[in-house]
Amino acid sequence: MRRKVIAGNWKMNNNLSESQNLITKLISGLSNEKLNSDVVICPPFTSLSEASSLAKNTVIKLGAQNMYFEENGAFTGEISAEMLKSVGCEYVILGHSERRIIFGELDQLINKKIKKALQSGLKPIFCVGETLEERESGVTEEVIKRQVTEGLKEISANEMDRIIVAYEPVWAIGTGKTATPQQAEEVHAFIRNLVLNLYSSSVAEKLVIQYGGSVKPDNAAELLSQNDIDGALVGGACLKADSFISIIKSA
Ligand code: PEP
């Protein structure tokens, strides 16, 4: 039985005091709950250190939204895996569609980042997903297969224990359009089968595959009840404590 993981991607939202405020509300809202899932928040870099202090000894785990694959040096504006570890991060989102589309990140770069994150002891939340154009032209599986295969290149079966895959159809991110539970389940099952072919049935069975794309309190339970949906990567709805807590409780 896979334990679900609900992660909140704050994106470029919340300054330091807004972050303190949101985390404090999350901690008090979750403190007496018996949860069926792990909870991860991914604030911007500038709030990670404070988030780590506030979340210490609570159910909330910490993730970052990106990192670079080099260890250190002349990479202006970048953050290393080691830096993320040093401020208490356990997870890192890699290959988010906003990184792929706005910042031009390609599969090969994402693969280097995943490898470095794993070597450094971070758990990558590896995002894949097709655009609307790709879905409408019938190439969803082809795109997902390429992203998964390239992203996981040279990653061992042992390391797969520490990877989460997030299926995030680009057309559903921040648009209010959610994939139906059936549409999402279809792609999740496809990803699990890809991983079975790349590795083994035991690796595939253990793999946590999150769904992301306009997950809200009113659609979370049905999405999370699908066989191959093992959690959610939540954008907009994680910025309000009440709605994020309600999604967490749906798991
Ligand atoms: C995301 O950015 O990962 C995401 C799923 O966003 P939203 O929930 O706002 O669609």
Short mmCIF file of C-alpha atoms and ligand atoms in Angstrom, two decimals:
data_model
loop_
_atom_site.label_atom_id
_atom_site.label_comp_id
_atom_site.label_asym_id
_atom_site.label_seq_id
_atom_site.Cartn_x
_atom_site.Cartn_y
_atom_site.Cartn_z
CA MET A 1 0.00 0.00 0.00
CA ARG A 2 1.50 3.32 -1.05
CA ARG A 3 1.27 6.20 1.42
CA LYS A 4 -0.11 9.30 -0.27
CA VAL A 5 1.92 12.50 -0.48
CA ILE A 6 0.20 15.87 -0.71
CA ALA A 7 2.58 18.64 -1.72
CA GLY A 8 1.94 22.36 -2.03
CA ASN A 9 3.84 24.31 -4.67
CA TRP A 10 3.71 27.92 -3.54
CA LYS A 11 5.40 29.13 -6.74
CA MET A 12 6.50 32.81 -6.61
CA ASN A 13 4.10 33.71 -3.81
CA ASN A 14 4.47 34.82 -0.18
CA ASN A 15 7.18 37.01 1.29
CA LEU A 16 8.72 36.09 4.62
CA SER A 17 5.92 37.30 6.90
CA GLU A 18 3.20 35.90 4.63
CA SER A 19 5.04 32.58 4.67
CA GLN A 20 5.26 32.59 8.49
CA ASN A 21 1.58 33.30 8.64
CA LEU A 22 0.55 30.50 6.27
CA ILE A 23 2.82 27.91 7.90
CA THR A 24 1.58 28.82 11.37
CA LYS A 25 -2.02 28.33 10.23
CA LEU A 26 -1.17 25.00 8.59
CA ILE A 27 0.57 23.74 11.71
CA SER A 28 -2.32 24.63 13.99
CA GLY A 29 -4.92 23.27 11.53
CA LEU A 30 -3.11 19.95 11.21
CA SER A 31 -1.88 19.49 14.76
CA ASN A 32 -4.72 17.31 16.03
CA GLU A 33 -5.36 15.42 12.83
CA LYS A 34 -4.54 11.79 12.21
CA LEU A 35 -3.31 12.03 8.63
CA ASN A 36 -3.34 9.34 5.95
CA SER A 37 -0.75 11.17 3.90
CA ASP A 38 2.58 12.90 4.09
CA VAL A 39 2.44 16.68 3.75
CA VAL A 40 5.08 18.71 1.94
CA ILE A 41 5.23 22.46 1.42
CA CYS A 42 7.45 24.07 -1.21
CA PRO A 43 7.80 27.79 -0.42
CA PRO A 44 10.08 30.13 -2.37
CA PHE A 45 13.82 29.94 -1.58
CA THR A 46 13.66 33.10 0.56
CA SER A 47 11.29 31.46 3.04
CA LEU A 48 12.86 28.00 3.27
CA SER A 49 15.06 28.58 6.28
CA GLU A 50 12.25 30.10 8.34
CA ALA A 51 9.82 27.42 7.12
CA SER A 52 12.24 24.78 8.29
CA SER A 53 12.41 26.26 11.81
CA LEU A 54 8.64 26.62 12.05
CA ALA A 55 7.91 23.12 10.72
CA LYS A 56 10.42 21.35 12.94
CA ASN A 57 8.75 18.51 14.92
CA THR A 58 5.47 18.93 13.01
CA VAL A 59 3.96 16.77 10.26
CA ILE A 60 5.01 19.28 7.63
CA LYS A 61 8.00 18.41 5.47
CA LEU A 62 9.89 20.88 3.39
CA GLY A 63 10.63 21.02 -0.33
CA ALA A 64 12.09 23.52 -2.79
CA GLN A 65 10.73 24.41 -6.21
CA ASN A 66 13.91 24.01 -8.22
CA MET A 67 17.70 23.62 -8.01
CA TYR A 68 20.75 23.49 -10.28
CA PHE A 69 22.81 20.35 -10.83
CA GLU A 70 26.26 21.85 -10.21
CA GLU A 71 27.74 21.87 -6.72
CA ASN A 72 28.86 25.49 -6.58
CA GLY A 73 30.59 28.14 -8.65
CA ALA A 74 29.80 30.77 -11.24
CA PHE A 75 26.09 30.08 -11.77
CA THR A 76 24.53 33.42 -10.95
CA GLY A 77 21.03 33.12 -9.57
CA GLU A 78 21.14 29.37 -9.03
CA ILE A 79 20.79 27.24 -5.89
CA SER A 80 22.51 23.90 -5.27
CA ALA A 81 21.16 20.69 -3.78
CA GLU A 82 23.56 21.07 -0.86
CA MET A 83 22.21 24.57 -0.12
CA LEU A 84 18.69 23.17 -0.05
CA LYS A 85 19.76 20.40 2.31
CA SER A 86 21.45 22.93 4.57
CA VAL A 87 18.15 24.76 5.13
CA GLY A 88 16.22 21.58 5.90
CA CYS A 89 14.75 20.58 2.54
CA GLU A 90 13.85 16.94 2.03
CA TYR A 91 12.15 17.30 -1.38
CA VAL A 92 12.69 19.32 -4.55
CA ILE A 93 10.26 19.85 -7.43
CA LEU A 94 12.04 19.29 -10.75
CA GLY A 95 10.80 19.59 -14.33
CA HIS A 96 7.71 21.63 -13.47
CA SER A 97 5.98 22.71 -16.69
CA GLU A 98 6.58 26.37 -15.81
CA ARG A 99 10.32 25.60 -15.71
CA ARG A 100 10.07 23.68 -18.98
CA ILE A 101 7.96 26.27 -20.82
CA ILE A 102 8.96 29.67 -19.39
CA PHE A 103 12.60 28.87 -18.61
CA GLY A 104 13.25 26.48 -21.49
CA GLU A 105 14.31 23.47 -19.40
CA LEU A 106 14.76 20.35 -21.49
CA ASP A 107 14.57 16.67 -20.52
CA GLN A 108 18.37 16.31 -20.41
CA LEU A 109 18.79 19.19 -17.95
CA ILE A 110 15.97 17.85 -15.79
CA ASN A 111 17.66 14.44 -15.77
CA LYS A 112 20.94 16.02 -14.55
CA LYS A 113 19.05 17.80 -11.78
CA ILE A 114 17.25 14.61 -10.72
CA LYS A 115 20.55 12.71 -10.55
CA LYS A 116 22.19 15.44 -8.49
CA ALA A 117 19.22 15.72 -6.14
CA LEU A 118 19.33 11.96 -5.51
CA GLN A 119 23.10 11.94 -4.97
CA SER A 120 22.65 14.72 -2.42
CA GLY A 121 19.93 12.89 -0.51
CA LEU A 122 17.00 14.99 -1.72
CA LYS A 123 13.77 13.42 -2.97
CA PRO A 124 12.82 14.74 -6.38
CA ILE A 125 9.18 15.43 -7.24
CA PHE A 126 9.61 14.90 -10.97
CA CYS A 127 6.88 16.59 -13.04
CA VAL A 128 5.69 15.43 -16.44
CA GLY A 129 2.67 16.39 -18.50
CA GLU A 130 1.38 17.18 -21.96
CA THR A 131 0.16 20.52 -23.34
CA LEU A 132 -3.37 20.98 -24.66
CA GLU A 133 -2.06 20.94 -28.21
CA GLU A 134 -0.28 17.64 -27.57
CA ARG A 135 -3.40 16.09 -25.99
CA GLU A 136 -5.60 17.27 -28.85
CA SER A 137 -3.24 15.90 -31.45
CA GLY A 138 -3.24 12.49 -29.75
CA VAL A 139 0.41 12.40 -28.65
CA THR A 140 -0.07 12.45 -24.85
CA GLU A 141 1.43 9.00 -24.31
CA GLU A 142 4.34 9.71 -26.63
CA VAL A 143 5.17 12.93 -24.76
CA ILE A 144 4.85 11.32 -21.33
CA LYS A 145 6.96 8.37 -22.44
CA ARG A 146 9.72 10.70 -23.66
CA GLN A 147 9.67 12.85 -20.52
CA VAL A 148 9.69 9.83 -18.18
CA THR A 149 12.34 7.87 -20.08
CA GLU A 150 14.69 10.84 -20.54
CA GLY A 151 14.12 12.19 -17.04
CA LEU A 152 14.92 8.84 -15.42
CA LYS A 153 17.95 8.00 -17.58
CA GLU A 154 20.77 6.37 -15.53
CA ILE A 155 18.70 6.34 -12.36
CA SER A 156 18.94 3.01 -10.56
CA ALA A 157 16.10 0.89 -9.24
CA ASN A 158 17.28 1.63 -5.68
CA GLU A 159 17.16 5.35 -6.28
CA MET A 160 13.60 5.06 -7.62
CA ASP A 161 12.48 4.54 -4.00
CA ARG A 162 13.16 8.22 -3.41
CA ILE A 163 11.46 9.64 -6.49
CA ILE A 164 7.91 10.91 -6.75
CA VAL A 165 6.48 11.42 -10.23
CA ALA A 166 3.87 14.15 -10.59
CA TYR A 167 1.58 13.94 -13.60
CA GLU A 168 0.54 17.50 -14.34
CA PRO A 169 -1.30 18.05 -17.62
CA VAL A 170 -0.18 21.55 -18.61
CA TRP A 171 -3.71 22.48 -19.74
CA ALA A 172 -4.97 21.86 -16.20
CA ILE A 173 -2.38 23.93 -14.32
CA GLY A 174 -3.77 27.15 -12.92
CA THR A 175 -6.64 27.06 -15.42
CA GLY A 176 -9.41 25.71 -13.24
CA LYS A 177 -9.74 22.83 -15.75
CA THR A 178 -9.04 19.56 -13.97
CA ALA A 179 -8.42 16.31 -15.74
CA THR A 180 -11.35 14.03 -14.98
CA PRO A 181 -10.42 11.29 -12.51
CA GLN A 182 -10.63 8.85 -15.45
CA GLN A 183 -8.34 10.93 -17.68
CA ALA A 184 -5.83 11.27 -14.86
CA GLU A 185 -6.03 7.60 -13.88
CA GLU A 186 -5.40 6.56 -17.48
CA VAL A 187 -2.12 8.49 -17.64
CA HIS A 188 -1.09 7.43 -14.12
CA ALA A 189 -1.55 3.78 -15.06
CA PHE A 190 0.42 4.43 -18.25
CA ILE A 191 3.29 5.95 -16.23
CA ARG A 192 3.28 3.04 -13.79
CA ASN A 193 3.46 0.63 -16.70
CA LEU A 194 6.34 2.58 -18.25
CA VAL A 195 8.24 2.33 -14.97
CA LEU A 196 7.46 -1.39 -14.82
CA ASN A 197 9.04 -1.78 -18.27
CA LEU A 198 12.04 0.40 -17.40
CA TYR A 199 12.63 -1.24 -13.99
CA SER A 200 10.44 -3.95 -12.46
CA SER A 201 6.98 -4.54 -11.09
CA SER A 202 8.14 -3.95 -7.52
CA VAL A 203 9.64 -0.56 -8.41
CA ALA A 204 6.45 0.34 -10.29
CA GLU A 205 4.21 -0.80 -7.43
CA LYS A 206 6.09 1.31 -4.89
CA LEU A 207 6.25 4.45 -7.02
CA VAL A 208 4.20 7.38 -5.72
CA ILE A 209 2.53 9.19 -8.64
CA GLN A 210 0.89 12.48 -7.75
CA TYR A 211 -1.70 14.29 -9.83
CA GLY A 212 -1.43 18.05 -10.26
CA GLY A 213 -3.62 20.51 -12.11
CA SER A 214 -6.33 22.59 -10.45
CA VAL A 215 -6.73 20.23 -7.49
CA LYS A 216 -9.25 21.85 -5.14
CA PRO A 217 -11.12 20.80 -1.99
CA ASP A 218 -14.14 19.82 -4.08
CA ASN A 219 -12.37 17.53 -6.56
CA ALA A 220 -9.53 16.14 -4.43
CA ALA A 221 -11.33 13.15 -2.89
CA GLU A 222 -12.45 11.69 -6.20
CA LEU A 223 -9.05 12.15 -7.82
CA LEU A 224 -7.28 10.68 -4.81
CA SER A 225 -9.56 7.65 -4.75
CA GLN A 226 -8.25 6.39 -8.11
CA ASN A 227 -6.05 3.29 -8.03
CA ASP A 228 -2.90 4.87 -9.39
CA ILE A 229 -3.24 8.37 -7.95
CA ASP A 230 -1.07 8.48 -4.86
CA GLY A 231 -1.25 12.11 -3.90
CA ALA A 232 -1.48 15.60 -5.27
CA LEU A 233 0.80 18.44 -6.23
CA VAL A 234 -1.28 21.50 -5.47
CA GLY A 235 -0.64 25.03 -6.74
CA GLY A 236 -3.30 27.73 -6.26
CA ALA A 237 -5.26 25.88 -3.57
CA CYS A 238 -2.25 25.46 -1.29
CA LEU A 239 -1.94 29.20 -0.75
CA LYS A 240 -4.91 29.27 1.64
CA ALA A 241 -4.51 27.18 4.78
CA ASP A 242 -8.17 26.09 4.82
CA SER A 243 -8.23 24.76 1.28
CA PHE A 244 -4.86 23.01 1.56
CA ILE A 245 -5.90 21.37 4.84
CA SER A 246 -9.17 20.27 3.30
CA ILE A 247 -7.29 18.64 0.37
CA ILE A 248 -4.92 16.94 2.82
CA LYS A 249 -7.89 15.56 4.75
CA SER A 250 -9.42 14.17 1.52
CA ALA A 251 -6.53 11.74 1.14
C1 PEP B 1 1.19 23.30 -10.08
O1 PEP B 1 1.67 24.36 -10.40
O2 PEP B 1 1.95 22.36 -9.81
C2 PEP B 1 -0.25 23.18 -10.03
C3 PEP B 1 -0.76 21.99 -10.04
O3 PEP B 1 -0.99 24.35 -9.99
P1 PEP B 1 -2.58 24.49 -9.81
O4 PEP B 1 -3.00 23.58 -8.68
O5 PEP B 1 -2.80 25.93 -9.49
O6 PEP B 1 -3.21 24.08 -11.11
#
